[in-house]
Amino acid sequence: MHPTIPARGYAATSRRTPLAPFDFARRAPGPRDVRLDILFCGVCHSDLHQARNEWAGTTYPVVPGHEIVGRVAEVGAEVTRFRAGDLAAVGCMVDACRTCPECRMGLEQLCQGTITFTYNSPDPVLGGMTYGGYSDRIVVDQDFVLRVPEGLDPAAAAPLLCAGITTWSPLRHWRVGPGQRVGVVGLGGLGHMAVKLAHALGAEVTLFTTSPGKAADARRFGADAVVLSGDPAALKAHAGRLDFTLDTVAAPHDLDAYLRLLKRDGTHCLVGLPETPHPSPHPFSLVGRRRRLAGSMIGGIAETQELLDFCGARGIVSDIEQIPMPDINTAYERMLRGDVRYRFVLDLATLDR
Ligand code: NAP
Ligand code: ZN
Ligand code: ZN
């Protein structure tokens, strides 16, 4: 049996129980592993979906958390890329097959072999399931550990590991840049990073929101226009204008209304993953202008490092509300009400170790 080390975190033990302290074992670091003492962990809406089994794939107990920034505490004998004391990060994946065509292209997030997510994923070393970043320490193969650029606030950089890369990857894939009009739907954790990144890439950005109170923040993040999505006339004024729309909403909604905003050959890309699906759009919303409905999931490891380095050079981080670990359950309730400005980040120093 593989040797283990003790760890402590917060877990949900059923879809209805609040998260509570939980002791468990992690693998002792092997020759290629990095052990991080976790400093901060962002709170993603995917954590809430999975803690409450909204995607119907949760094995309990589940320790969520995949926006992890920590200090390297120990490295294995073959680790060359990190040293004790480095600031480092872990995102949504901790391993992949490394041999399939997607892995060879650096698209580990689309691995067609076995991918190991940071939590709620079969653990190939210890058996059982992987446990995430709502915890004191984590052990990860060096190839899935990221470098955090100097100068970025470590707490505010944590959300780059999911909210950042999940919006960066489609913006890059669809070659968003100067001269393009980009729509962002929803100003939550993902949405506010999408606005900042699309603006930094040089696009003209329009935010679509259900929350009138978020307009000023959206402009501060780089939005050129803000549209209240509940107002059909306001939406209609943007018909046929956009090149690309990134839809981050965590609840089902009408896609036809957004597809009609696209130009010829425009793309509406879904990243939000609600518990129940959106109503299927009408083909008439697509065919007349050869529009596309697409989806995207997180991003590869090299691409995540590219994003971190881009943010390091530009000084881009998430706007966060730092909270102590025991506040996680109220944070989930606030996230459900859209009351998040714009990412909760757990301070793991408050975990009773
Ligand atoms: P979040 O912080 O809760 O933001 C979601 C935003 O959607 C809200 O702030 C709100 O913005 C808007 N919204 C409108 N109606 C809503 C409703 N009825 N319920 C909830 N939100 C509503 O969530 P997030 O962390 O950004 O994640 C967003 C979605 O992306 C989640 O489904 C998550 O699981 C998914 N996700 C996917 C990936 C991927 O790889 N594809 C990665 C991470 C997360 P306004 O107030 O501006 O309307
Ligand atoms: Zn996430
Ligand atoms: Zn693979």
Short mmCIF file of C-alpha atoms and ligand atoms in Angstrom, two decimals:
data_model
loop_
_atom_site.label_atom_id
_atom_site.label_comp_id
_atom_site.label_asym_id
_atom_site.label_seq_id
_atom_site.Cartn_x
_atom_site.Cartn_y
_atom_site.Cartn_z
CA MET A 1 0.00 0.00 0.00
CA HIS A 2 1.15 3.54 -0.81
CA PRO A 3 2.28 5.48 2.30
CA THR A 4 0.01 8.36 3.34
CA ILE A 5 0.10 11.62 5.27
CA PRO A 6 -2.77 13.10 7.28
CA ALA A 7 -4.84 16.00 5.91
CA ARG A 8 -7.75 18.06 7.13
CA GLY A 9 -10.43 19.85 5.16
CA TYR A 10 -14.11 20.63 4.80
CA ALA A 11 -16.42 18.05 3.23
CA ALA A 12 -20.06 17.59 2.32
CA THR A 13 -21.28 14.15 3.37
CA SER A 14 -24.61 14.27 1.49
CA ARG A 15 -26.33 16.64 -0.91
CA ARG A 16 -28.26 18.23 1.95
CA THR A 17 -25.61 18.49 4.68
CA PRO A 18 -23.60 21.68 5.13
CA LEU A 19 -19.85 21.34 4.67
CA ALA A 20 -18.05 20.48 7.92
CA PRO A 21 -14.52 19.59 9.10
CA PHE A 22 -13.22 16.28 7.73
CA ASP A 23 -9.98 14.36 8.35
CA PHE A 24 -8.57 12.19 5.57
CA ALA A 25 -5.33 10.80 4.10
CA ARG A 26 -3.31 12.04 1.13
CA ARG A 27 -0.51 10.09 -0.55
CA ALA A 28 2.97 10.74 0.81
CA PRO A 29 4.90 12.59 -1.93
CA GLY A 30 6.51 10.28 -4.50
CA PRO A 31 9.67 11.16 -6.48
CA ARG A 32 7.78 13.35 -9.00
CA ASP A 33 5.36 14.94 -6.51
CA VAL A 34 5.08 18.41 -5.03
CA ARG A 35 3.44 18.92 -1.63
CA LEU A 36 1.75 22.27 -1.17
CA ASP A 37 0.62 23.88 2.04
CA ILE A 38 -2.58 25.50 0.80
CA LEU A 39 -2.90 29.23 1.46
CA PHE A 40 -6.03 30.12 -0.52
CA CYS A 41 -8.75 28.35 -2.47
CA GLY A 42 -11.37 30.04 -4.67
CA VAL A 43 -15.02 29.00 -4.46
CA CYS A 44 -16.34 28.00 -7.89
CA HIS A 45 -20.02 27.45 -8.67
CA SER A 46 -18.94 23.97 -9.83
CA ASP A 47 -18.02 23.24 -6.19
CA LEU A 48 -21.61 23.99 -5.20
CA HIS A 49 -23.05 21.94 -8.10
CA GLN A 50 -20.96 18.95 -6.99
CA ALA A 51 -21.37 19.35 -3.21
CA ARG A 52 -25.13 19.16 -3.86
CA ASN A 53 -24.88 16.40 -6.51
CA GLU A 54 -26.47 18.65 -9.14
CA TRP A 55 -24.51 16.88 -11.89
CA ALA A 56 -25.52 13.49 -10.46
CA GLY A 57 -21.92 12.25 -10.22
CA THR A 58 -20.89 13.01 -6.65
CA THR A 59 -19.33 10.42 -4.36
CA TYR A 60 -19.51 11.45 -0.69
CA PRO A 61 -17.73 12.65 1.29
CA VAL A 62 -16.62 15.32 -1.21
CA VAL A 63 -13.93 17.93 -0.43
CA PRO A 64 -14.40 20.57 -3.19
CA GLY A 65 -11.94 23.22 -4.33
CA HIS A 66 -9.93 23.60 -7.55
CA GLU A 67 -8.58 27.15 -7.45
CA ILE A 68 -5.61 26.42 -5.22
CA VAL A 69 -2.62 28.62 -4.37
CA GLY A 70 -0.08 27.39 -1.85
CA ARG A 71 3.51 27.34 -0.71
CA VAL A 72 5.68 24.39 -1.75
CA ALA A 73 6.51 22.50 1.45
CA GLU A 74 8.32 19.47 0.03
CA VAL A 75 9.38 18.08 -3.35
CA GLY A 76 10.24 14.53 -4.48
CA ALA A 77 13.78 13.57 -5.54
CA GLU A 78 13.04 13.87 -9.30
CA VAL A 79 11.21 17.22 -9.11
CA THR A 80 13.10 19.83 -11.11
CA ARG A 81 10.54 22.60 -11.60
CA PHE A 82 9.76 23.54 -7.98
CA ARG A 83 11.61 24.08 -4.73
CA ALA A 84 10.43 24.34 -1.14
CA GLY A 85 9.24 27.89 -0.49
CA ASP A 86 7.95 28.57 -4.05
CA LEU A 87 4.47 29.98 -4.50
CA ALA A 88 2.60 27.48 -6.70
CA ALA A 89 -0.90 26.62 -7.83
CA VAL A 90 -3.16 23.71 -8.76
CA GLY A 91 -6.30 23.97 -10.88
CA CYS A 92 -9.07 21.59 -11.92
CA MET A 93 -6.91 18.59 -12.96
CA VAL A 94 -4.16 16.68 -11.15
CA ASP A 95 -3.37 14.14 -13.90
CA ALA A 96 -4.39 12.87 -17.35
CA CYS A 97 -3.41 9.87 -19.52
CA ARG A 98 -0.60 11.91 -21.21
CA THR A 99 -0.64 9.66 -24.31
CA CYS A 100 -3.95 10.30 -26.15
CA PRO A 101 -3.94 12.75 -29.12
CA GLU A 102 -5.52 15.47 -26.96
CA CYS A 103 -2.93 15.14 -24.17
CA ARG A 104 -0.14 15.22 -26.78
CA MET A 105 -1.57 18.50 -28.06
CA GLY A 106 -1.63 20.02 -24.57
CA LEU A 107 -5.41 19.64 -24.35
CA GLU A 108 -5.31 17.56 -21.16
CA GLN A 109 -8.73 18.91 -20.17
CA LEU A 110 -10.18 17.05 -23.19
CA CYS A 111 -8.20 13.83 -22.47
CA GLN A 112 -9.86 10.79 -24.07
CA GLY A 113 -8.06 8.39 -21.74
CA THR A 114 -8.27 8.71 -17.98
CA ILE A 115 -8.32 12.25 -16.59
CA THR A 116 -8.01 12.82 -12.85
CA PHE A 117 -9.85 15.90 -11.63
CA THR A 118 -8.70 17.62 -8.46
CA TYR A 119 -11.71 16.38 -6.50
CA ASN A 120 -14.56 13.87 -6.85
CA SER A 121 -12.51 11.83 -9.35
CA PRO A 122 -11.23 8.25 -8.93
CA ASP A 123 -7.80 8.46 -7.26
CA PRO A 124 -5.40 6.25 -9.27
CA VAL A 125 -2.84 6.06 -6.43
CA LEU A 126 -4.78 5.63 -3.18
CA GLY A 127 -8.09 4.36 -4.57
CA GLY A 128 -11.26 6.09 -3.45
CA MET A 129 -11.82 9.64 -4.70
CA THR A 130 -9.57 12.68 -4.97
CA TYR A 131 -10.03 15.50 -2.44
CA GLY A 132 -9.76 19.17 -3.38
CA GLY A 133 -8.51 22.47 -2.08
CA TYR A 134 -10.85 23.19 0.83
CA SER A 135 -8.03 21.62 2.85
CA ASP A 136 -4.68 22.24 4.47
CA ARG A 137 -2.32 20.46 2.01
CA ILE A 138 -2.29 18.68 -1.35
CA VAL A 139 0.17 16.39 -3.18
CA VAL A 140 0.33 16.69 -6.98
CA ASP A 141 2.63 15.48 -9.79
CA GLN A 142 4.90 18.39 -10.78
CA ASP A 143 3.57 18.35 -14.37
CA PHE A 144 0.17 19.50 -13.08
CA VAL A 145 1.50 22.23 -10.77
CA LEU A 146 1.58 25.84 -12.04
CA ARG A 147 3.95 28.71 -11.27
CA VAL A 148 2.38 31.86 -9.78
CA PRO A 149 4.03 35.00 -11.21
CA GLU A 150 5.75 37.37 -8.78
CA GLY A 151 3.75 40.42 -7.94
CA LEU A 152 0.25 38.90 -8.11
CA ASP A 153 -1.70 38.86 -4.84
CA PRO A 154 -1.87 35.11 -4.05
CA ALA A 155 -5.49 35.20 -2.81
CA ALA A 156 -6.75 37.19 -5.80
CA ALA A 157 -4.74 35.00 -8.21
CA ALA A 158 -6.40 31.77 -6.99
CA PRO A 159 -9.54 32.19 -9.18
CA LEU A 160 -7.32 32.33 -12.29
CA LEU A 161 -6.95 28.56 -11.87
CA CYS A 162 -10.57 27.90 -12.91
CA ALA A 163 -12.58 31.08 -13.57
CA GLY A 164 -9.58 32.55 -15.39
CA ILE A 165 -8.57 29.60 -17.57
CA THR A 166 -12.18 28.61 -18.35
CA THR A 167 -12.76 32.02 -19.92
CA TRP A 168 -9.24 32.48 -21.36
CA SER A 169 -9.24 29.19 -23.28
CA PRO A 170 -12.34 29.92 -25.44
CA LEU A 171 -11.32 33.57 -25.91
CA ARG A 172 -8.01 32.33 -27.32
CA HIS A 173 -9.49 29.43 -29.30
CA TRP A 174 -11.92 31.78 -31.07
CA ARG A 175 -9.08 34.30 -31.54
CA VAL A 176 -10.77 37.18 -29.77
CA GLY A 177 -8.88 40.44 -30.22
CA PRO A 178 -8.95 44.03 -31.49
CA GLY A 179 -11.76 44.89 -33.88
CA GLN A 180 -14.09 42.23 -32.49
CA ARG A 181 -17.26 42.64 -30.49
CA VAL A 182 -17.53 40.14 -27.65
CA GLY A 183 -20.53 39.46 -25.42
CA VAL A 184 -20.23 38.07 -21.88
CA VAL A 185 -23.38 36.66 -20.26
CA GLY A 186 -23.46 36.76 -16.42
CA LEU A 187 -21.17 38.73 -14.11
CA GLY A 188 -20.14 36.15 -11.52
CA GLY A 189 -16.76 34.47 -10.96
CA LEU A 190 -16.30 33.38 -14.59
CA GLY A 191 -18.09 36.36 -16.10
CA HIS A 192 -15.99 39.04 -14.41
CA MET A 193 -12.79 37.30 -15.52
CA ALA A 194 -14.20 37.02 -19.06
CA VAL A 195 -14.84 40.79 -19.13
CA LYS A 196 -11.33 41.58 -17.85
CA LEU A 197 -9.59 39.15 -20.22
CA ALA A 198 -11.60 39.99 -23.36
CA HIS A 199 -10.93 43.69 -22.67
CA ALA A 200 -7.21 43.00 -22.13
CA LEU A 201 -7.12 41.12 -25.46
CA GLY A 202 -8.39 44.28 -27.15
CA ALA A 203 -12.01 43.36 -27.92
CA GLU A 204 -15.03 45.62 -27.48
CA VAL A 205 -16.98 43.99 -24.63
CA THR A 206 -20.73 44.00 -23.93
CA LEU A 207 -21.92 42.48 -20.65
CA PHE A 208 -25.40 40.94 -20.36
CA THR A 209 -26.57 40.75 -16.74
CA THR A 210 -29.71 40.14 -14.68
CA SER A 211 -28.35 42.46 -11.95
CA PRO A 212 -28.70 46.24 -12.51
CA GLY A 213 -26.44 46.82 -9.48
CA LYS A 214 -23.43 45.26 -11.24
CA ALA A 215 -23.23 47.75 -14.16
CA ALA A 216 -20.63 50.08 -12.62
CA ASP A 217 -18.37 47.16 -11.67
CA ALA A 218 -18.67 45.71 -15.17
CA ARG A 219 -17.45 48.99 -16.67
CA ARG A 220 -14.59 49.08 -14.17
CA PHE A 221 -13.59 45.56 -15.33
CA GLY A 222 -13.50 46.78 -18.94
CA ALA A 223 -17.04 46.41 -20.34
CA ASP A 224 -17.83 49.03 -23.01
CA ALA A 225 -21.59 48.47 -22.69
CA VAL A 226 -23.89 46.83 -20.14
CA VAL A 227 -27.27 45.36 -21.13
CA LEU A 228 -29.99 44.18 -18.73
CA SER A 229 -30.87 40.76 -20.08
CA GLY A 230 -34.40 40.91 -18.66
CA ASP A 231 -35.25 43.78 -21.04
CA PRO A 232 -36.15 42.34 -24.50
CA ALA A 233 -35.92 45.75 -26.21
CA ALA A 234 -32.40 46.31 -24.85
CA LEU A 235 -31.33 42.89 -26.13
CA LYS A 236 -32.89 43.50 -29.53
CA ALA A 237 -30.87 46.69 -29.94
CA HIS A 238 -27.75 44.47 -30.13
CA ALA A 239 -29.15 42.00 -32.74
CA GLY A 240 -26.64 40.83 -35.34
CA ARG A 241 -23.72 42.77 -33.79
CA LEU A 242 -21.51 40.31 -31.94
CA ASP A 243 -18.65 38.11 -33.17
CA PHE A 244 -18.48 35.89 -30.10
CA THR A 245 -20.43 35.42 -26.87
CA LEU A 246 -19.28 33.61 -23.76
CA ASP A 247 -22.21 32.35 -21.68
CA THR A 248 -21.26 31.80 -18.01
CA VAL A 249 -24.75 31.56 -16.49
CA ALA A 250 -25.27 28.75 -13.96
CA ALA A 251 -29.03 28.40 -14.62
CA PRO A 252 -31.15 27.41 -17.64
CA HIS A 253 -32.16 30.27 -19.94
CA ASP A 254 -33.34 31.15 -23.45
CA LEU A 255 -30.48 30.71 -25.94
CA ASP A 256 -32.40 32.05 -28.96
CA ALA A 257 -32.29 35.56 -27.49
CA TYR A 258 -28.46 35.42 -27.43
CA LEU A 259 -27.97 33.59 -30.75
CA ARG A 260 -29.85 36.43 -32.47
CA LEU A 261 -27.18 38.86 -31.26
CA LEU A 262 -24.46 37.17 -33.37
CA LYS A 263 -23.24 38.31 -36.79
CA ARG A 264 -22.75 35.94 -39.70
CA ASP A 265 -20.47 33.06 -38.59
CA GLY A 266 -20.59 34.24 -34.96
CA THR A 267 -20.26 31.75 -32.10
CA HIS A 268 -22.17 31.49 -28.82
CA CYS A 269 -19.97 29.45 -26.47
CA LEU A 270 -21.41 27.83 -23.35
CA VAL A 271 -19.24 27.38 -20.28
CA GLY A 272 -21.99 27.48 -17.60
CA LEU A 273 -23.18 24.02 -16.57
CA PRO A 274 -26.61 24.29 -14.92
CA GLU A 275 -28.24 21.36 -13.16
CA THR A 276 -31.01 21.22 -15.79
CA PRO A 277 -30.23 22.00 -19.45
CA HIS A 278 -31.23 25.10 -21.39
CA PRO A 279 -34.32 24.78 -23.61
CA SER A 280 -33.07 23.72 -27.06
CA PRO A 281 -32.70 26.74 -29.38
CA HIS A 282 -34.69 27.01 -32.62
CA PRO A 283 -32.72 26.15 -35.78
CA PHE A 284 -33.94 29.44 -37.31
CA SER A 285 -31.70 31.24 -34.78
CA LEU A 286 -28.69 29.50 -36.37
CA VAL A 287 -29.16 28.83 -40.07
CA GLY A 288 -29.77 32.30 -41.60
CA ARG A 289 -26.37 33.64 -40.51
CA ARG A 290 -24.48 30.34 -40.26
CA ARG A 291 -24.12 30.85 -36.50
CA ARG A 292 -22.60 28.29 -34.16
CA LEU A 293 -23.47 27.08 -30.69
CA ALA A 294 -20.35 25.72 -28.96
CA GLY A 295 -18.97 24.70 -25.58
CA SER A 296 -15.63 24.77 -23.79
CA MET A 297 -14.18 23.23 -20.63
CA ILE A 298 -11.37 24.73 -18.52
CA GLY A 299 -8.03 24.67 -20.46
CA GLY A 300 -4.76 22.74 -20.77
CA ILE A 301 -1.83 22.97 -18.37
CA ALA A 302 0.47 24.95 -20.70
CA GLU A 303 -2.43 27.24 -21.58
CA THR A 304 -3.10 27.80 -17.86
CA GLN A 305 0.55 28.81 -17.37
CA GLU A 306 0.21 31.12 -20.40
CA LEU A 307 -2.81 32.77 -18.73
CA LEU A 308 -0.99 33.14 -15.39
CA ASP A 309 2.00 34.72 -17.13
CA PHE A 310 -0.29 37.05 -19.14
CA CYS A 311 -2.01 38.11 -15.91
CA GLY A 312 1.37 38.52 -14.19
CA ALA A 313 2.57 40.84 -16.98
CA ARG A 314 -0.68 42.87 -17.00
CA GLY A 315 -1.40 42.80 -13.24
CA ILE A 316 -4.78 41.10 -13.80
CA VAL A 317 -6.39 39.25 -10.87
CA SER A 318 -9.89 38.42 -9.69
CA ASP A 319 -11.97 40.80 -7.55
CA ILE A 320 -12.44 38.73 -4.42
CA GLU A 321 -14.10 38.56 -1.05
CA GLN A 322 -11.79 36.66 1.28
CA ILE A 323 -13.67 34.48 3.78
CA PRO A 324 -12.77 32.13 6.64
CA MET A 325 -13.33 28.41 6.03
CA PRO A 326 -16.41 28.08 8.29
CA ASP A 327 -18.24 30.70 6.14
CA ILE A 328 -18.33 28.36 3.14
CA ASN A 329 -21.99 27.42 3.64
CA THR A 330 -23.21 31.05 3.70
CA ALA A 331 -20.99 31.75 0.70
CA TYR A 332 -22.84 29.01 -1.24
CA GLU A 333 -26.22 30.56 -0.36
CA ARG A 334 -25.01 33.99 -1.47
CA MET A 335 -23.63 32.55 -4.71
CA LEU A 336 -27.06 31.05 -5.46
CA ARG A 337 -28.60 34.51 -5.12
CA GLY A 338 -26.00 36.01 -7.51
CA ASP A 339 -24.64 37.93 -4.49
CA VAL A 340 -20.94 37.47 -5.16
CA ARG A 341 -18.48 40.32 -5.83
CA TYR A 342 -16.98 38.51 -7.68
CA ARG A 343 -15.33 35.43 -6.24
CA PHE A 344 -15.21 34.11 -2.69
CA VAL A 345 -11.73 32.94 -1.73
CA LEU A 346 -11.17 30.77 1.34
CA ASP A 347 -8.29 31.67 3.63
CA LEU A 348 -7.01 28.27 4.73
CA ALA A 349 -5.13 29.81 7.66
CA THR A 350 -8.57 29.84 9.31
CA LEU A 351 -8.91 26.05 9.05
CA ASP A 352 -8.62 24.61 12.51
CA ARG A 353 -5.56 22.37 11.84
P1 NAP B 1 -21.28 32.40 -10.30
O1 NAP B 1 -20.14 33.15 -9.72
O2 NAP B 1 -22.40 31.97 -9.44
O3 NAP B 1 -21.83 33.29 -11.53
C1 NAP B 1 -22.94 32.93 -12.30
C2 NAP B 1 -23.64 34.20 -12.77
O4 NAP B 1 -24.70 33.83 -13.64
C3 NAP B 1 -24.32 34.97 -11.66
O5 NAP B 1 -23.47 35.84 -10.95
C4 NAP B 1 -25.37 35.75 -12.43
O6 NAP B 1 -24.81 36.92 -13.02
C5 NAP B 1 -25.72 34.83 -13.59
N1 NAP B 1 -27.06 34.27 -13.38
C6 NAP B 1 -28.17 34.71 -13.98
N2 NAP B 1 -29.24 34.03 -13.58
C7 NAP B 1 -28.81 33.14 -12.70
C8 NAP B 1 -29.47 32.17 -11.93
N3 NAP B 1 -30.80 31.97 -11.99
N4 NAP B 1 -28.72 31.41 -11.09
C9 NAP B 1 -27.40 31.58 -11.02
N5 NAP B 1 -26.72 32.50 -11.75
C10 NAP B 1 -27.42 33.27 -12.57
O7 NAP B 1 -20.77 31.06 -11.00
P2 NAP B 1 -19.34 30.75 -11.69
O8 NAP B 1 -18.42 30.16 -10.68
O9 NAP B 1 -18.94 31.89 -12.50
O10 NAP B 1 -19.75 29.53 -12.64
C11 NAP B 1 -20.73 29.71 -13.65
C12 NAP B 1 -21.08 28.39 -14.30
O11 NAP B 1 -19.94 27.91 -15.03
C13 NAP B 1 -21.44 27.28 -13.31
O12 NAP B 1 -22.49 26.51 -13.86
C14 NAP B 1 -20.17 26.46 -13.22
O13 NAP B 1 -20.39 25.12 -12.84
C15 NAP B 1 -19.69 26.56 -14.65
N6 NAP B 1 -18.25 26.29 -14.85
C16 NAP B 1 -17.91 25.66 -16.00
C17 NAP B 1 -16.58 25.43 -16.28
C18 NAP B 1 -16.19 24.79 -17.57
O14 NAP B 1 -15.06 24.33 -17.67
N7 NAP B 1 -17.04 24.80 -18.58
C19 NAP B 1 -15.60 25.81 -15.35
C20 NAP B 1 -15.99 26.47 -14.21
C21 NAP B 1 -17.32 26.71 -13.96
P3 NAP B 1 -25.66 38.26 -13.21
O15 NAP B 1 -26.02 38.69 -11.83
O16 NAP B 1 -24.70 39.15 -13.91
O17 NAP B 1 -26.86 37.93 -14.07
ZN ZN B 2 -14.37 25.80 -11.30
ZN ZN B 3 -5.15 11.87 -22.51
#
